[in-house]
Coordinates of C-alpha atoms in Angstrom, one line a residue:
M1 CA 34.2 196.7 18.2
H2 CA 31.6 195.1 20.7
R3 CA 30.7 192.4 18.0
K4 CA 34.5 191.7 17.6
L5 CA 34.6 191.1 21.5
L6 CA 31.6 189.0 21.6
S7 CA 33.3 186.9 18.8
L8 CA 36.9 186.6 20.6
L9 CA 35.1 184.9 23.8
F10 CA 32.3 183.0 21.6
F11 CA 35.8 181.5 20.2
G12 CA 37.7 181.2 23.9
I13 CA 35.0 179.1 25.3
L14 CA 34.8 176.9 22.5
F15 CA 38.6 176.3 22.7
L16 CA 38.4 175.2 26.5
A17 CA 35.5 173.1 25.6
G18 CA 37.9 171.3 23.5
C19 CA 40.4 170.9 25.9
R20 CA 37.8 169.8 28.7
A21 CA 36.5 167.1 26.2
D22 CA 40.4 165.7 25.6
I23 CA 40.8 165.8 29.3
E24 CA 38.0 163.4 29.9
E25 CA 38.0 161.2 27.0
T26 CA 41.7 160.2 28.0
P27 CA 41.2 156.6 29.1
Q28 CA 42.1 155.8 32.5
I29 CA 44.6 152.4 32.3
A30 CA 43.7 150.1 35.4
T31 CA 46.4 149.0 37.5
P32 CA 46.6 144.9 37.0
D33 CA 46.1 143.4 40.4
F34 CA 49.5 141.0 40.6
V35 CA 49.1 137.6 43.0
T36 CA 52.2 137.3 44.8
A37 CA 53.5 133.6 45.6
T38 CA 54.5 133.4 49.4
L39 CA 57.2 130.6 49.9
P40 CA 56.8 128.7 52.8
S41 CA 58.6 129.5 55.7
T42 CA 61.7 127.6 56.2
P43 CA 62.5 126.7 59.6
T44 CA 65.5 128.1 61.5
P45 CA 67.9 125.2 62.2
K46 CA 68.5 124.6 66.0
P47 CA 72.2 124.9 67.2
T48 CA 73.8 121.6 67.6
S49 CA 75.3 121.0 71.1
T50 CA 78.5 120.7 71.0
A51 CA 80.4 118.5 73.9
I52 CA 82.4 120.8 76.3
P53 CA 86.2 118.6 77.1
P54 CA 86.5 118.1 80.6
S55 CA 88.8 120.5 82.2
P56 CA 91.8 119.2 82.1
A57 CA 93.0 118.5 85.7
P58 CA 95.0 120.9 87.5
T59 CA 98.6 120.5 87.7
P60 CA 100.1 120.4 91.1
V61 CA 102.8 123.4 91.4
P62 CA 105.8 121.5 93.1
V63 CA 106.9 122.8 97.0
E64 CA 110.3 122.3 98.1
G65 CA 111.1 120.2 101.4
T66 CA 114.0 118.9 102.8
T67 CA 114.6 115.7 104.5
T68 CA 115.3 115.4 108.3
A69 CA 116.5 112.1 108.2
E70 CA 117.4 109.3 105.5
L71 CA 114.3 107.7 103.8
N72 CA 113.1 105.6 101.5
V73 CA 111.0 106.1 98.7
R74 CA 108.0 103.8 98.1
S75 CA 105.9 103.2 95.0
E76 CA 102.9 103.5 97.9
P77 CA 102.2 105.9 101.0
S78 CA 102.9 102.6 102.8
T79 CA 106.3 100.6 104.5
A80 CA 104.7 98.0 102.0
G81 CA 105.1 99.6 99.2
E82 CA 108.2 98.8 96.9
N83 CA 111.3 100.4 97.5
L84 CA 112.4 102.8 94.6
G85 CA 115.9 104.6 96.5
T86 CA 116.9 105.9 99.4
L87 CA 117.2 109.9 99.9
A88 CA 119.9 111.0 102.4
P89 CA 119.4 113.3 105.3
F90 CA 119.2 117.0 104.4
S91 CA 118.4 116.2 100.7
K92 CA 116.1 119.1 98.6
V93 CA 112.7 117.0 97.5
Q94 CA 109.8 118.4 95.2
I95 CA 106.9 117.7 96.9
I96 CA 103.8 117.4 94.1
G97 CA 100.9 115.8 96.3
R98 CA 100.1 114.2 99.8
D99 CA 97.7 111.9 101.1
S100 CA 93.9 112.7 102.4
F101 CA 95.8 112.2 106.1
G102 CA 99.2 114.3 105.4
A103 CA 101.1 111.3 106.1
W104 CA 102.9 110.5 103.3
Y105 CA 104.5 113.3 100.7
L106 CA 104.5 112.6 96.5
I107 CA 107.8 113.9 94.8
V108 CA 109.3 113.9 92.1
Q109 CA 111.6 110.4 91.8
A110 CA 113.6 110.8 88.2
E111 CA 114.9 107.5 89.4
A112 CA 111.5 105.9 89.6
P113 CA 109.2 104.1 86.6
A114 CA 106.4 106.6 87.0
G115 CA 109.0 109.6 87.7
Q116 CA 107.3 109.7 91.4
G117 CA 107.5 108.3 94.6
W118 CA 106.1 108.3 98.2
I119 CA 107.9 109.3 101.2
N120 CA 106.9 109.6 105.1
A121 CA 105.8 113.7 105.3
K122 CA 107.0 112.9 109.6
Y123 CA 110.5 113.5 108.5
V124 CA 110.4 116.3 105.8
Q125 CA 110.1 119.9 106.6
V126 CA 108.1 122.3 104.5
E127 CA 107.5 126.2 104.9
P128 CA 104.2 126.3 107.1
S129 CA 102.6 128.4 104.5
A130 CA 102.8 125.3 101.6
E131 CA 99.9 124.4 100.0
I132 CA 99.9 120.4 99.0
M133 CA 97.5 118.7 96.6
V134 CA 95.9 115.5 98.2
V135 CA 96.2 113.1 95.5
E136 CA 94.1 109.5 95.0
V137 CA 96.1 107.1 96.7
G138 CA 95.3 103.2 95.0
S139 CA 94.2 101.8 92.2
G140 CA 92.5 104.9 91.1
S141 CA 89.4 102.7 90.5
G142 CA 87.6 104.9 92.5
S143 CA 86.0 102.3 94.5
G144 CA 87.6 102.4 97.8
V145 CA 88.7 105.0 100.9
S146 CA 91.3 106.0 102.4
G147 CA 92.7 104.4 105.4
L148 CA 95.4 105.3 107.8
A149 CA 97.0 102.3 110.2
I150 CA 97.4 104.0 113.7
L151 CA 99.5 100.8 115.2
P152 CA 101.3 97.8 113.7
I153 CA 98.7 95.2 111.9
N154 CA 99.4 91.8 110.5
V155 CA 97.5 92.0 107.2
R156 CA 95.8 88.5 106.5
R157 CA 94.1 86.7 104.2
G158 CA 90.8 86.6 105.3
P159 CA 88.4 88.7 108.2
G160 CA 89.8 86.4 111.1
T161 CA 93.2 86.0 113.3
D162 CA 92.8 82.3 112.4
Y163 CA 93.7 83.2 108.7
E164 CA 97.0 83.6 107.1
S165 CA 99.3 86.4 107.7
L166 CA 100.1 88.1 104.0
G167 CA 102.7 91.0 105.6
K168 CA 102.3 93.8 108.4
L169 CA 101.3 97.6 108.1
S170 CA 103.5 100.1 110.0
P171 CA 102.1 103.6 111.8
D172 CA 101.1 106.2 109.4
D173 CA 100.9 103.6 106.4
V174 CA 97.8 104.8 104.2
V175 CA 96.1 102.3 102.3
T176 CA 92.8 101.8 99.7
V177 CA 90.0 100.3 101.8
R178 CA 87.6 98.7 99.4
G179 CA 84.9 96.9 102.2
R180 CA 84.4 95.8 105.2
D181 CA 82.6 92.5 106.4
S182 CA 79.6 92.1 108.0
S183 CA 80.4 93.2 111.5
G184 CA 82.5 96.0 110.9
A185 CA 85.2 94.2 112.7
W186 CA 87.5 93.8 109.4
L187 CA 88.0 95.7 106.7
E188 CA 89.7 94.5 103.3
I189 CA 92.3 96.7 102.1
E190 CA 94.8 96.6 98.8
F191 CA 98.1 95.3 99.5
K192 CA 100.9 94.5 97.5
G193 CA 99.0 94.3 93.9
G194 CA 96.2 92.0 95.6
A195 CA 93.8 92.0 98.5
G196 CA 94.4 91.9 102.3
W197 CA 92.0 91.8 105.4
V198 CA 92.8 93.9 108.4
S199 CA 91.2 94.7 112.1
A200 CA 89.4 97.7 112.3
E201 CA 90.3 98.4 115.7
F202 CA 93.9 99.5 114.3
M203 CA 92.8 101.4 111.2
Q204 CA 91.6 105.1 111.0
V205 CA 89.2 105.2 107.9
E206 CA 87.3 108.1 105.8
D207 CA 83.5 107.3 105.5
A208 CA 83.6 103.9 106.8
D209 CA 80.0 103.6 107.2
F210 CA 79.5 104.0 103.4
L211 CA 81.6 100.9 102.7
P212 CA 80.2 98.2 101.2
V213 CA 79.9 94.6 103.1
R214 CA 82.5 92.0 100.9
T215 CA 81.4 88.4 101.3
E216 CA 84.5 86.9 99.6
Q217 CA 86.4 84.6 101.8
A218 CA 89.7 82.9 101.4
A219 CA 89.2 79.7 98.9
G220 CA 88.7 76.2 101.1
E221 CA 88.7 78.4 104.2
E222 CA 85.7 79.4 106.9
T223 CA 85.5 82.7 108.5
E224 CA 85.9 83.5 112.0
V225 CA 83.4 84.2 113.8
P226 CA 83.4 87.3 115.7
A227 CA 83.9 86.9 119.7
T228 CA 81.2 89.0 120.4
Q229 CA 78.6 86.9 118.4
T230 CA 77.0 83.6 119.4
T231 CA 76.3 80.2 117.7
G232 CA 73.3 78.4 118.8
G233 CA 72.5 80.9 121.5
E234 CA 75.9 80.3 122.9
F235 CA 77.4 83.1 125.0
I236 CA 80.9 83.5 123.7
P237 CA 82.8 86.2 126.0
A238 CA 85.1 88.8 124.4
V239 CA 88.8 88.4 123.9
M240 CA 90.6 90.5 126.8
D241 CA 92.9 93.1 124.9
G242 CA 95.1 93.6 127.8
D243 CA 93.9 97.7 127.8
S244 CA 93.7 99.9 131.0
M245 CA 93.2 103.5 132.2
Q246 CA 97.0 104.0 132.5
S247 CA 97.7 101.7 129.1
P248 CA 94.4 102.5 126.9
S249 CA 93.9 100.8 123.7
V250 CA 94.8 103.7 121.1
A251 CA 96.1 107.5 121.4
V252 CA 95.0 110.0 119.0
V253 CA 95.0 113.9 118.4
I254 CA 92.1 115.5 117.0
S255 CA 92.6 118.5 115.3
S256 CA 90.6 120.4 112.4
A257 CA 94.2 121.2 111.3
D258 CA 95.6 117.7 111.7
V259 CA 93.8 114.3 111.8
Q260 CA 89.8 115.2 111.8
T261 CA 88.3 112.2 112.3
F262 CA 89.1 109.1 114.1
Q263 CA 87.3 105.6 113.8
F264 CA 87.9 102.8 116.1
S265 CA 85.7 99.5 116.7
G266 CA 85.9 97.1 119.6
S267 CA 83.8 94.8 121.6
V268 CA 82.8 94.1 125.5
S269 CA 81.1 91.7 127.0
A270 CA 80.1 91.0 130.6
P271 CA 79.8 89.1 133.1
T272 CA 82.7 87.4 131.5
G273 CA 85.7 88.4 128.7
D274 CA 86.5 91.7 128.3
G275 CA 84.7 94.2 129.9
E276 CA 85.9 97.3 129.0
D277 CA 88.2 99.4 126.6
W278 CA 89.8 102.6 126.6
I279 CA 90.2 105.0 123.6
Q280 CA 93.0 108.1 124.4
F281 CA 92.6 111.6 122.8
E282 CA 93.2 115.1 122.7
L283 CA 91.3 117.6 121.5
M284 CA 93.2 120.9 119.8
G285 CA 91.2 123.8 119.6
D286 CA 88.2 122.2 118.4
P287 CA 85.1 120.5 120.0
A288 CA 84.8 117.0 118.9
L289 CA 81.6 114.7 118.0
V290 CA 81.3 111.9 119.6
E291 CA 78.9 108.8 117.7
V292 CA 78.5 105.1 118.7
K293 CA 76.8 102.9 117.1
C294 CA 76.9 98.8 118.7
T295 CA 74.9 95.9 118.1
G296 CA 74.3 93.4 120.8
G297 CA 73.8 94.3 124.4
A298 CA 73.7 98.1 125.5
V299 CA 76.6 100.1 126.6
E300 CA 78.1 102.9 128.6
I301 CA 80.4 105.5 127.5
M302 CA 82.0 107.3 130.3
L303 CA 84.8 110.5 129.7
H304 CA 87.6 110.7 131.8
K305 CA 89.8 114.0 132.4
D306 CA 92.3 114.5 134.9
G307 CA 91.4 111.6 136.5
R308 CA 87.8 112.0 137.3
V309 CA 84.5 111.1 135.2
T310 CA 83.2 113.9 133.5
S311 CA 80.7 113.0 131.7
E312 CA 78.2 109.8 131.2
H313 CA 76.1 107.9 128.4
K314 CA 74.4 105.2 127.9
T315 CA 72.6 103.6 125.1
P316 CA 71.0 100.5 123.8
C317 CA 71.8 99.3 120.7
N318 CA 69.1 100.2 118.5
Q319 CA 69.8 103.7 118.8
T320 CA 73.1 105.7 117.6
M321 CA 74.5 108.1 120.6
Q322 CA 75.8 111.3 120.1
F323 CA 77.3 113.9 122.4
V324 CA 79.8 116.8 121.9
V325 CA 83.1 116.8 123.8
W326 CA 83.6 121.3 124.3
E327 CA 87.2 120.9 126.2
N328 CA 90.1 121.0 124.9
G329 CA 93.4 118.8 126.4
M330 CA 94.2 114.8 127.1
M331 CA 90.7 113.0 127.6
K332 CA 89.7 109.1 127.6
L333 CA 86.8 107.7 127.3
Q334 CA 85.7 104.0 128.5
V335 CA 83.2 101.7 127.0
R336 CA 82.1 99.2 129.2
S337 CA 79.3 96.6 128.7
L338 CA 76.5 97.3 130.6
P339 CA 75.2 94.4 133.0
D340 CA 72.1 92.5 132.8
E341 CA 70.5 89.9 134.3
R342 CA 72.0 87.4 131.5
P343 CA 75.2 87.8 129.8
Q344 CA 75.6 89.8 127.0
S345 CA 78.4 90.8 124.2
T346 CA 78.7 93.8 122.4
N347 CA 80.2 94.9 119.1
Y348 CA 80.5 98.8 118.6
T349 CA 82.2 101.4 116.6
L350 CA 82.9 105.0 118.2
K351 CA 84.0 108.2 115.7
L352 CA 85.6 110.9 116.9
K353 CA 85.1 113.9 114.7
A354 CA 86.4 117.9 114.9
I355 CA 83.9 120.0 114.6
R356 CA 84.3 123.6 113.1

């Protein structure tokens, strides 16, 4: 019995040894090394810029108005514009724009070639809260600024009173101003499909300081020498314009809600010629900045209110004079040529601007 157990144990060991050998003799299959080809990276295409179309111009919302008098409808915001028809008093109109001064309204006019026309805003009633969009006046070339006639003015072929008259502007006529002469005393405007010249003294102009100096003259004619310039050292006195404290050259109302900027150009001389100019203005609600630029001799500016001088300002013409008028009400500015040892003449431009 003992021998049988040993025999079984012996054969079991041999069996297990054989299995072990089989396991060890099983060859290991090596995993081959694969080289994976890497393709070059493809660049991400840059986005193509797409032009953004310009925003469409805002469509004006018509504002209803009522005429208070018989009105001519004009092709331009000026009495010099072509007459496109007549409106009876108390006519209803559709207003689609105004000039920058608010002197004229652009209305729907079916009978007009362009379907619209201009009427004088002074004779049209609208709701006080109505918002009327400002539209461009003139040829649309963008090469000029708007100007408002403050008195009746002759339009001339060139920058001087010796030039032929081409017609007239009435007070509140609005025109496109394309430039000025070298003295700033004359302005070139668009007039009846062409060009003409008007005295800057009787015009209110937006951004007049940025107007280009125009050298074009009427063919075959010479430019008039401004009254305050000299030729060959000879003193030429300023022309008498007949204004006075009781009868000023111009009167204007300055207000941030109406006329915000006013400009006046003139000339004075001493000891002979026109020694002073008078400008009347009324401030309503806001103070105003007074700015004076001049060429030639020195000038003195005196502010009058209620019959007395409230301030005095003197400046040589190589400097710009500025001061603020704080009081509201009716006032007058007196521009004088300062006396000197020798005769002198001065060109000046005076600007009043409402301060908000």
